[in-house]
């Protein structure tokens, strides 16, 4: 297991310094000042975290939108997203075994590329997760309205946003009362969700190829050409945002040099296959134009096509669970992103204050929940998803650059248990692919993303320019 970068130093304009948390690595545990994390997670545990984090709103909200833009070739868009995620997963695995810290990508980049890059990524990740959570909540609102319709209560789309806001506030309060409650909810939802998807996609695939019914009439694979495949890949990349979460448990994983990269790569492959099969099943049930007309809840009609009213109810229930699961997990991650940059003195230390009753970062959760509700009120599904992807792709690209910087100078403390095969080609391709995908987004999403990054850089210059987080290279 790797060593540890030299301690951060300097102060922000309030005279606060980064908190130093020395870490001791053994074969059985990772020991810090605050906790002793036993190595209890194996490969199956790592796969469960990766799959559970990624399986969520995207698979239920995107099929109609993606098919409308790229036709059946939307399956290729999801496959492109999986390839980009795989190229970033391997460098992330190496860095996580060298620096098993809870800050994940933010920690790697700040220690390898310096405080400015770290501040921009850390603070942008806060906003990236805020946009992602708002996207999940709006999707939840659509599925909630469809659930009521299936039960015979037609309220129309006017209640989508009020429902999304109500549950957004509720999830924030749930996370304040304890992560244990939130984690139990999360595990239960993911298990039920996977069961529904495997049964539905298995039946739908057999029906689509004609083994238990009539085979679907083939539609032109890419009716709108190649460019929409790439722009759709940029839109749906939000579906893969969770894969790097596996890296945050590197300190709790047995044999991390083997299990961590296998868990990250395996979970991306498993989820990528599920997404591609979902698009195949959906576009086999209806033409792309009809599917696009169903909007954010097109999968409900796909369920009805294959399995009648029971199928529609199963999908609408699954969509509710998926969007709920993604929103809940994302609120938790947002608060932890704020907590990490606050401990490094890039935000006021009071943002990382812990609630004495529940042991949760209640101020950070408030800083997450407020902006999430404001963005949810806009109801702009595609804009919310793309800006979230933009800010995460910047981080993923810089993770690859951070790996190249560390390998180039190889400081004494850098001793990862896993090393990326095919270096430097794999991290270089990961960086290029991540940054290139941003070029296929809508101009509005690009402007919002750039505006957020410039604002975070300005905040660093004003508030924390004397803080130094970079490890010696």
XYZ file of N, CA and C in Angstrom, residues 142-376:
705
model
N -41.555 13.002 -12.336
C -42.288 12.436 -13.479
C -42.792 11.027 -13.151
N -41.928 10.219 -12.532
C -42.349 8.853 -12.225
C -43.420 8.823 -11.134
N -43.365 9.779 -10.207
C -44.400 9.842 -9.169
C -45.765 10.157 -9.781
N -45.771 11.088 -10.737
C -47.028 11.444 -11.414
C -47.560 10.248 -12.208
N -46.648 9.507 -12.869
C -47.087 8.324 -13.623
C -47.600 7.222 -12.702
N -46.995 7.117 -11.508
C -47.476 6.125 -10.537
C -48.910 6.432 -10.137
N -49.189 7.695 -9.886
C -50.554 8.091 -9.531
C -51.511 7.777 -10.681
N -51.027 8.023 -11.930
C -51.881 7.745 -13.092
C -52.198 6.255 -13.192
N -51.189 5.401 -12.935
C -51.420 3.949 -12.973
C -52.420 3.517 -11.909
N -52.483 4.287 -10.818
C -53.421 3.979 -9.733
C -54.788 4.644 -9.950
N -54.936 5.306 -11.109
C -56.219 5.913 -11.444
C -56.381 7.345 -10.987
N -55.299 7.970 -10.523
C -55.357 9.371 -10.073
C -54.560 10.218 -11.063
N -55.247 10.884 -11.977
C -54.571 11.689 -12.986
C -54.437 13.123 -12.507
N -53.193 13.561 -12.338
C -52.957 14.925 -11.846
C -52.213 15.779 -12.864
N -51.665 15.142 -13.935
C -50.954 15.908 -14.945
C -49.550 16.290 -14.488
N -48.791 16.890 -15.432
C -47.389 17.210 -15.151
C -47.214 18.407 -14.225
N -48.305 19.110 -13.893
C -48.134 20.309 -13.064
C -47.639 19.979 -11.658
N -47.782 18.725 -11.230
C -47.325 18.351 -9.888
C -45.913 17.753 -9.880
N -45.276 17.658 -11.080
C -43.938 17.052 -11.146
C -42.954 17.802 -10.251
N -42.863 19.106 -10.409
C -41.881 19.894 -9.658
C -42.227 19.967 -8.160
N -43.494 20.245 -7.789
C -43.794 20.243 -6.346
C -43.448 18.930 -5.655
N -43.731 17.800 -6.312
C -43.388 16.501 -5.708
C -41.870 16.359 -5.578
N -41.155 16.775 -6.640
C -39.685 16.678 -6.610
C -39.117 17.526 -5.472
N -39.637 18.719 -5.280
C -39.148 19.598 -4.209
C -39.443 19.006 -2.835
N -40.645 18.455 -2.677
C -41.027 17.881 -1.388
C -40.098 16.731 -0.987
N -39.825 15.841 -1.938
C -38.970 14.698 -1.616
C -37.501 15.111 -1.515
N -37.082 16.139 -2.271
C -35.712 16.634 -2.125
C -35.459 17.120 -0.707
N -36.410 17.862 -0.168
C -36.282 18.338 1.217
C -36.288 17.149 2.184
N -37.134 16.151 1.895
C -37.217 14.985 2.767
C -35.926 14.171 2.793
N -35.300 13.966 1.621
C -34.044 13.212 1.571
C -32.935 13.948 2.325
N -32.937 15.277 2.234
C -31.912 16.050 2.948
C -32.057 15.842 4.454
N -33.288 15.909 4.946
C -33.530 15.692 6.379
C -33.141 14.264 6.776
N -33.441 13.282 5.923
C -33.089 11.887 6.209
C -31.586 11.731 6.388
N -30.806 12.402 5.542
C -29.350 12.296 5.641
C -28.810 13.016 6.866
N -29.502 14.062 7.320
C -29.074 14.745 8.545
C -29.242 13.834 9.749
N -30.278 12.992 9.735
C -30.558 12.149 10.904
C -29.653 10.933 10.980
N -28.771 10.721 9.981
C -27.809 9.632 10.108
C -27.585 8.908 8.805
N -26.302 8.629 8.482
C -26.004 7.926 7.230
C -26.424 6.467 7.303
N -26.532 5.921 8.531
C -26.939 4.520 8.642
C -28.339 4.327 8.083
N -29.237 5.290 8.409
C -30.604 5.196 7.881
C -30.590 5.303 6.364
N -29.778 6.277 5.851
C -29.711 6.478 4.409
C -29.129 5.256 3.723
N -28.091 4.610 4.323
C -27.452 3.452 3.707
C -28.402 2.252 3.666
N -29.167 2.038 4.734
C -30.128 0.930 4.746
C -31.160 1.105 3.636
N -31.652 2.339 3.489
C -32.619 2.620 2.427
C -31.993 2.334 1.068
N -30.730 2.752 0.904
C -30.036 2.612 -0.372
C -29.861 1.138 -0.747
N -29.380 0.312 0.179
C -29.137 -1.098 -0.120
C -30.425 -1.824 -0.492
N -31.489 -1.544 0.234
C -32.765 -2.186 -0.052
C -33.296 -1.813 -1.426
N -33.177 -0.539 -1.764
C -33.666 -0.067 -3.058
C -32.903 -0.716 -4.203
N -31.566 -0.771 -4.085
C -30.746 -1.310 -5.175
C -31.054 -2.785 -5.416
N -31.198 -3.570 -4.345
C -31.488 -4.999 -4.504
C -32.818 -5.207 -5.216
N -33.844 -4.466 -4.820
C -35.161 -4.601 -5.437
C -35.125 -4.142 -6.893
N -34.398 -3.070 -7.125
C -34.295 -2.500 -8.468
C -33.634 -3.471 -9.445
N -32.541 -4.077 -9.019
C -31.838 -5.027 -9.882
C -32.733 -6.216 -10.214
N -33.515 -6.677 -9.253
C -34.417 -7.812 -9.495
C -35.437 -7.460 -10.578
N -36.031 -6.278 -10.466
C -37.027 -5.840 -11.455
C -36.391 -5.740 -12.843
N -35.206 -5.139 -12.918
C -34.561 -4.913 -14.214
C -34.170 -6.222 -14.883
N -33.604 -7.156 -14.124
C -33.144 -8.409 -14.716
C -34.323 -9.208 -15.269
N -35.421 -9.273 -14.528
C -36.606 -10.000 -15.008
C -37.179 -9.312 -16.256
N -37.333 -7.988 -16.179
C -37.935 -7.259 -17.293
C -37.068 -7.321 -18.557
N -35.766 -7.052 -18.403
C -34.888 -7.025 -19.572
C -34.706 -8.430 -20.152
N -34.706 -9.462 -19.288
C -34.611 -10.836 -19.790
C -35.811 -11.179 -20.658
N -37.021 -10.874 -20.155
C -38.238 -11.169 -20.921
C -38.293 -10.309 -22.192
N -37.967 -9.018 -22.031
C -38.024 -8.106 -23.177
C -37.060 -8.505 -24.278
N -35.877 -8.977 -23.922
C -34.884 -9.384 -24.928
C -35.371 -10.602 -25.699
N -35.913 -11.598 -24.979
C -36.426 -12.800 -25.650
C -37.573 -12.450 -26.584
N -38.428 -11.532 -26.142
C -39.558 -11.116 -26.980
C -39.072 -10.333 -28.201
N -38.078 -9.447 -27.975
C -37.602 -8.590 -29.066
C -36.972 -9.396 -30.199
N -36.317 -10.526 -29.843
C -35.688 -11.345 -30.900
C -36.625 -12.434 -31.422
N -37.872 -12.466 -30.919
C -38.876 -13.366 -31.461
C -38.905 -14.755 -30.852
N -38.157 -15.010 -29.748
C -38.132 -16.349 -29.147
C -39.411 -16.656 -28.379
N -40.110 -15.647 -27.870
C -41.372 -15.897 -27.161
C -42.490 -15.008 -27.732
N -42.296 -14.505 -28.896
C -43.322 -13.691 -29.536
C -42.890 -13.410 -30.958
N -43.419 -12.370 -31.530
C -43.007 -12.004 -32.872
C -41.835 -11.046 -32.781
N -40.795 -11.308 -33.620
C -39.640 -10.431 -33.596
C -40.018 -9.038 -34.093
N -39.335 -8.024 -33.539
C -39.662 -6.654 -33.902
C -39.170 -6.331 -35.310
N -39.916 -5.458 -36.003
C -39.477 -5.015 -37.323
C -38.229 -4.147 -37.153
N -37.136 -4.472 -37.881
C -35.896 -3.711 -37.679
C -36.046 -2.263 -38.125
N -35.438 -1.370 -37.365
C -35.429 0.054 -37.686
C -34.002 0.432 -38.073
N -33.845 1.430 -38.930
C -32.497 1.869 -39.290
C -31.727 2.206 -38.017
N -30.471 1.687 -37.918
C -29.742 1.791 -36.657
C -29.412 3.237 -36.287
N -28.931 4.004 -37.257
C -28.532 5.392 -36.968
C -29.222 6.334 -37.955
N -30.529 6.543 -37.794
C -31.286 7.322 -38.786
C -30.867 8.785 -38.880
N -30.209 9.310 -37.844
C -29.838 10.739 -37.853
C -28.347 10.951 -38.075
N -27.582 9.878 -38.369
C -26.151 10.017 -38.628
C -25.299 9.804 -37.384
N -23.987 10.097 -37.542
C -23.024 9.801 -36.474
C -22.999 10.861 -35.375
N -23.139 12.131 -35.748
C -22.986 13.193 -34.756
C -23.974 13.068 -33.574
N -25.266 12.777 -33.826
C -26.183 12.622 -32.678
C -25.782 11.503 -31.725
N -25.049 10.488 -32.231
C -24.590 9.417 -31.334
C -23.639 9.999 -30.288
N -22.763 10.905 -30.749
C -21.781 11.506 -29.832
C -22.444 12.522 -28.892
N -23.359 13.344 -29.419
C -24.024 14.322 -28.537
C -24.895 13.599 -27.504
N -25.490 12.476 -27.922
C -26.295 11.702 -26.972
C -25.401 11.042 -25.920
N -24.197 10.606 -26.342
C -23.256 10.026 -25.362
C -22.918 11.055 -24.289
N -22.741 12.324 -24.699
C -22.434 13.381 -23.727
C -23.614 13.587 -22.775
N -24.845 13.483 -23.315
C -26.034 13.673 -22.475
C -26.179 12.548 -21.447
N -26.027 11.291 -21.912
C -26.341 10.160 -21.034
C -25.166 9.759 -20.136
N -24.013 10.429 -20.267
C -22.859 10.054 -19.437
C -23.172 10.193 -17.951
N -24.173 11.014 -17.631
C -24.618 11.141 -16.231
C -24.892 9.771 -15.615
N -25.274 8.803 -16.444
C -25.614 7.467 -15.949
C -24.415 6.746 -15.338
N -23.184 7.193 -15.658
C -21.992 6.496 -15.167
C -21.280 7.262 -14.050
N -21.871 8.347 -13.550
C -21.133 9.219 -12.638
C -20.681 8.528 -11.352
N -21.308 7.436 -10.967
C -21.002 6.852 -9.664
C -19.814 5.919 -9.612
N -19.204 5.564 -10.780
C -18.213 4.483 -10.742
C -17.003 4.800 -9.875
N -16.629 6.083 -9.786
C -15.442 6.432 -9.009
C -15.682 6.315 -7.501
N -16.952 6.126 -7.087
C -17.243 6.004 -5.655
C -16.549 4.784 -5.041
N -16.292 3.761 -5.863
C -15.630 2.570 -5.347
C -14.257 2.933 -4.767
N -13.612 3.930 -5.386
C -12.265 4.321 -4.937
C -12.280 4.863 -3.511
N -13.405 5.394 -3.066
C -13.450 5.991 -1.734
C -13.416 4.952 -0.622
N -13.602 3.669 -0.956
C -13.538 2.620 0.079
C -12.257 1.794 -0.052
N -11.236 2.336 -0.713
C -9.978 1.597 -0.897
C -9.379 1.193 0.444
N -9.525 2.042 1.467
C -8.957 1.761 2.780
C -9.663 0.645 3.522
N -10.849 0.228 3.035
C -11.617 -0.842 3.703
C -11.635 -2.126 2.887
N -10.826 -2.182 1.815
C -10.903 -3.318 0.894
C -9.742 -4.289 1.104
N -10.078 -5.599 1.132
C -9.031 -6.618 1.197
C -8.290 -6.662 -0.140
N -6.999 -6.894 -0.082
C -6.177 -7.007 -1.286
C -6.562 -5.948 -2.328
N -6.451 -4.666 -1.980
C -6.930 -3.604 -2.875
C -6.222 -3.568 -4.226
N -4.961 -4.033 -4.270
C -4.253 -4.027 -5.554
C -4.942 -4.906 -6.584
N -5.661 -5.940 -6.134
C -6.396 -6.811 -7.057
C -7.877 -6.440 -7.118
N -8.490 -6.302 -5.941
C -9.950 -6.164 -5.895
C -10.468 -4.796 -6.348
N -9.712 -3.728 -6.079
C -10.215 -2.393 -6.436
C -10.366 -2.207 -7.945
N -9.297 -2.459 -8.757
C -9.499 -2.289 -10.212
C -10.533 -3.252 -10.777
N -10.572 -4.513 -10.248
C -11.573 -5.465 -10.758
C -12.987 -4.984 -10.442
N -13.188 -4.416 -9.242
C -14.519 -3.938 -8.860
C -14.937 -2.748 -9.727
N -14.003 -1.827 -9.986
C -14.366 -0.657 -10.788
C -14.653 -1.045 -12.232
N -13.771 -1.838 -12.831
C -13.966 -2.240 -14.227
C -15.194 -3.143 -14.353
N -15.334 -4.095 -13.424
C -16.470 -5.017 -13.477
C -17.803 -4.313 -13.334
N -17.887 -3.330 -12.445
C -19.168 -2.645 -12.250
C -19.518 -1.782 -13.471
N -18.513 -1.131 -14.090
C -18.793 -0.337 -15.300
C -19.271 -1.256 -16.427
N -18.612 -2.418 -16.600
C -19.020 -3.349 -17.661
C -20.439 -3.867 -17.425
N -20.733 -4.244 -16.181
C -22.063 -4.796 -15.878
C -23.162 -3.762 -16.141
N -22.931 -2.542 -15.669
C -23.952 -1.505 -15.849
C -24.048 -1.089 -17.316
N -22.885 -1.032 -18.004
C -22.911 -0.684 -19.427
C -23.741 -1.668 -20.225
N -23.601 -2.975 -19.939
C -24.392 -4.005 -20.638
C -25.882 -3.813 -20.356
N -26.228 -3.529 -19.099
C -27.642 -3.306 -18.753
C -28.215 -2.120 -19.538
N -27.444 -1.041 -19.648
C -27.920 0.145 -20.375
C -28.132 -0.162 -21.858
N -27.144 -0.854 -22.466
C -27.248 -1.159 -23.905
C -28.454 -2.068 -24.157
N -28.645 -3.087 -23.312
C -29.794 -3.997 -23.480
C -31.110 -3.234 -23.293
N -31.124 -2.283 -22.365
C -32.340 -1.488 -22.138
C -32.737 -0.733 -23.405
N -31.758 -0.098 -24.064
C -32.076 0.647 -25.293
C -32.542 -0.296 -26.393
N -31.903 -1.481 -26.475
C -32.314 -2.465 -27.484
C -33.763 -2.898 -27.259
N -34.089 -3.209 -26.018
C -35.450 -3.647 -25.695
C -36.455 -2.517 -25.944
N -36.100 -1.301 -25.561
C -37.027 -0.166 -25.703
C -37.277 0.174 -27.166
N -36.199 0.223 -27.977
C -36.382 0.589 -29.386
C -36.957 -0.564 -30.199
N -36.926 -1.775 -29.654
C -37.590 -2.904 -30.323
C -39.092 -2.871 -30.078
N -39.501 -2.283 -28.954
C -40.929 -2.218 -28.628
C -41.633 -1.143 -29.449
N -40.985 -0.008 -29.615
C -41.572 1.117 -30.358
C -40.520 1.700 -31.299
N -40.940 2.389 -32.326
C -40.005 3.142 -33.148
C -39.424 4.289 -32.311
N -38.282 4.805 -32.747
C -37.612 5.868 -31.987
C -38.499 7.097 -31.830
N -39.252 7.431 -32.888
C -40.093 8.626 -32.843
C -41.192 8.472 -31.779
N -41.828 7.293 -31.759
C -42.882 7.059 -30.761
C -42.294 7.055 -29.355
N -41.123 6.438 -29.213
C -40.474 6.364 -27.897
C -40.152 7.766 -27.376
N -39.645 8.620 -28.282
C -39.314 9.989 -27.874
C -40.570 10.734 -27.424
N -41.705 10.426 -28.073
C -42.954 11.101 -27.721
C -43.427 10.785 -26.301
N -42.980 9.649 -25.753
C -43.372 9.286 -24.377
C -42.571 10.056 -23.328
N -41.460 10.690 -23.751
C -40.704 11.552 -22.845
C -39.944 10.809 -21.762
N -39.875 11.446 -20.573
C -39.035 10.936 -19.476
C -39.526 9.609 -18.915
N -40.774 9.247 -19.155
C -41.294 7.994 -18.605
C -41.621 6.993 -19.721
N -40.835 7.049 -20.808
C -41.072 6.140 -21.943
C -40.977 4.678 -21.524
N -40.138 4.365 -20.544
C -39.964 2.965 -20.141
C -41.257 2.360 -19.582
N -42.152 3.199 -19.078
C -43.436 2.680 -18.580
C -44.231 2.071 -19.731
N -44.237 2.767 -20.866
C -44.958 2.248 -22.035
C -44.276 1.010 -22.590
N -42.928 0.962 -22.486
C -42.206 -0.242 -22.920
C -42.622 -1.425 -22.039
N -42.713 -1.201 -20.740
C -43.154 -2.255 -19.825
C -44.556 -2.721 -20.152
N -45.437 -1.766 -20.488
C -46.822 -2.114 -20.830
C -46.863 -2.933 -22.121
N -45.984 -2.596 -23.077
C -45.949 -3.292 -24.364
C -45.618 -4.776 -24.175
N -44.637 -5.060 -23.331
C -44.180 -6.450 -23.182
C -45.006 -7.254 -22.184
N -45.409 -6.622 -21.078
C -46.020 -7.385 -19.978
C -47.375 -6.841 -19.541
N -47.968 -5.965 -20.345
C -49.286 -5.447 -20.007
C -49.255 -4.529 -18.791
N -50.395 -4.468 -18.084
C -50.508 -3.545 -16.947
C -49.499 -3.877 -15.850
N -49.214 -5.193 -15.661
C -48.242 -5.588 -14.633
C -46.856 -5.048 -14.973
N -46.506 -5.100 -16.272
C -45.200 -4.586 -16.693
C -45.107 -3.086 -16.494
N -46.185 -2.363 -16.827
C -46.187 -0.906 -16.639
C -46.025 -0.558 -15.164
N -46.733 -1.325 -14.318
C -46.643 -1.029 -12.878
C -45.248 -1.341 -12.337
N -44.658 -2.470 -12.824
C -43.303 -2.828 -12.361
C -42.298 -1.750 -12.747
N -42.417 -1.229 -13.973
C -41.458 -0.213 -14.420
C -41.693 1.109 -13.704
N -42.928 1.496 -13.522
C -43.177 2.767 -12.859
C -42.696 2.694 -11.394
N -42.859 1.518 -10.789
C -42.365 1.319 -9.429
C -40.831 1.324 -9.422
N -40.224 0.638 -10.430
C -38.765 0.632 -10.540
C -38.211 2.020 -10.787
N -38.901 2.797 -11.622
C -38.453 4.165 -11.892
C -38.480 5.025 -10.641
N -39.518 4.833 -9.851
C -39.595 5.563 -8.578
C -38.422 5.201 -7.676
N -38.155 3.883 -7.564
C -37.056 3.429 -6.713
C -35.716 3.957 -7.226
N -35.523 3.901 -8.559
C -34.241 4.291 -9.137
C -33.953 5.776 -8.933
N -34.937 6.610 -9.247
C -34.721 8.046 -9.096
C -34.582 8.416 -7.622
N -35.324 7.707 -6.757
C -35.212 7.944 -5.318
C -33.816 7.558 -4.829
N -33.346 6.388 -5.282
C -32.032 5.894 -4.873
C -30.929 6.848 -5.324
N -30.984 7.279 -6.587
C -29.943 8.174 -7.115
C -29.949 9.503 -6.383
N -31.123 10.065 -6.150
C -31.206 11.370 -5.478
C -30.678 11.278 -4.055
N -31.059 10.217 -3.344
C -30.636 10.055 -1.955
C -29.115 9.887 -1.860
N -28.543 9.024 -2.711
C -27.094 8.794 -2.686
C -26.337 10.053 -3.084
N -26.898 10.807 -4.018
C -26.207 11.995 -4.517
C -26.201 13.114 -3.480
N -27.281 13.235 -2.711
C -27.296 14.239 -1.632
C -26.204 13.908 -0.611
N -26.065 12.621 -0.286
C -25.028 12.189 0.659
C -23.636 12.537 0.106
N -23.395 12.232 -1.188
C -22.088 12.518 -1.789
C -21.808 14.012 -1.843
N -22.844 14.826 -2.125
C -22.652 16.279 -2.196
C -22.160 16.813 -0.862
N -22.782 16.370 0.220
C -22.387 16.868 1.537
C -20.967 16.442 1.870
N -20.558 15.221 1.441
C -19.195 14.767 1.725
C -18.172 15.530 0.887
N -18.534 15.959 -0.332
C -17.631 16.780 -1.151
C -17.389 18.122 -0.467
N -18.443 18.722 0.076
C -18.301 19.997 0.789
C -17.460 19.785 2.045
N -17.699 18.691 2.732
C -16.966 18.368 3.971
C -15.459 18.268 3.679
N -15.083 17.616 2.564
C -13.669 17.401 2.244
C -12.948 18.722 1.964
N -13.547 19.613 1.158
C -12.867 20.882 0.838
C -12.859 21.808 2.052
N -13.842 21.673 2.931
C -13.864 22.494 4.140
C -12.736 22.086 5.086
N -12.495 20.784 5.233
C -11.392 20.320 6.089
C -10.036 20.762 5.547
N -9.954 21.008 4.228
C -8.707 21.508 3.630
C -8.650 23.027 3.618
N -9.568 23.700 4.314
C -9.581 25.157 4.471
C -9.873 25.900 3.173
N -10.475 25.220 2.180
C -10.885 25.901 0.950
C -12.275 26.508 1.108
N -13.001 26.083 2.120
C -14.266 26.689 2.543
C -14.144 26.921 4.052
N -14.951 27.789 4.650
C -14.891 27.980 6.097
C -15.058 26.658 6.851
N -14.296 26.490 7.941
C -14.321 25.234 8.699
C -15.704 24.909 9.258
N -16.527 25.936 9.478
C -17.859 25.654 10.023
C -18.708 24.816 9.052
N -18.327 24.783 7.768
C -19.065 23.958 6.802
C -18.868 22.470 7.083
N -17.788 22.086 7.796
C -17.563 20.671 8.103
C -17.951 20.333 9.539
N -18.706 21.239 10.188
C -19.125 20.999 11.563
C -20.042 19.763 11.633
N -19.838 18.949 12.660
C -20.605 17.700 12.810
C -21.736 17.893 13.820
N -22.927 17.422 13.471
C -24.067 17.470 14.384
C -23.825 16.504 15.551
N -23.852 17.025 16.788
C -23.499 16.218 17.956
C -24.514 15.102 18.206
N -25.740 15.300 17.832
C -26.769 14.280 18.084
C -26.710 13.137 17.076
N -26.552 13.472 15.797
C -26.629 12.448 14.754
C -25.266 12.070 14.164
N -24.215 12.850 14.449
C -22.895 12.545 13.913
C -22.785 12.758 12.423
N -23.575 13.673 11.854
C -23.542 13.943 10.414
C -23.156 15.412 10.168
N -22.572 15.732 8.998
C -22.194 17.113 8.688
C -23.412 17.940 8.274
N -24.148 18.434 9.259
C -25.449 19.044 8.971
C -25.316 20.361 8.192
N -24.225 21.125 8.446
C -24.050 22.372 7.687
C -23.796 22.054 6.207
N -22.924 21.060 5.961
C -22.644 20.663 4.576
C -23.918 20.153 3.897
N -24.736 19.424 4.631
C -25.994 18.936 4.052
C -26.932 20.091 3.709
N -26.906 21.131 4.538
C -27.709 22.314 4.231
C -27.194 23.017 2.980
N -25.859 23.089 2.842
C -25.271 23.713 1.655
C -25.522 22.877 0.400
N -25.790 21.590 0.579
C -26.156 20.736 -0.555
C -27.643 20.886 -0.875
N -28.483 20.796 0.159
C -29.932 20.753 -0.063
C -30.511 22.031 -0.632
N -30.028 23.195 -0.197
C -30.581 24.469 -0.678
C -30.443 24.635 -2.184
N -29.184 24.576 -2.733
C -29.039 24.715 -4.191
C -29.756 23.622 -4.975
N -29.826 22.425 -4.415
C -30.518 21.328 -5.114
C -31.989 21.697 -5.335
N -32.630 22.246 -4.324
C -34.048 22.591 -4.460
C -34.245 23.722 -5.473
N -33.320 24.694 -5.488
C -33.426 25.802 -6.456
C -33.342 25.260 -7.883
N -32.363 24.385 -8.141
C -32.205 23.847 -9.501
C -33.344 22.897 -9.866
N -33.836 22.141 -8.899
C -34.970 21.248 -9.167
C -36.172 22.039 -9.664
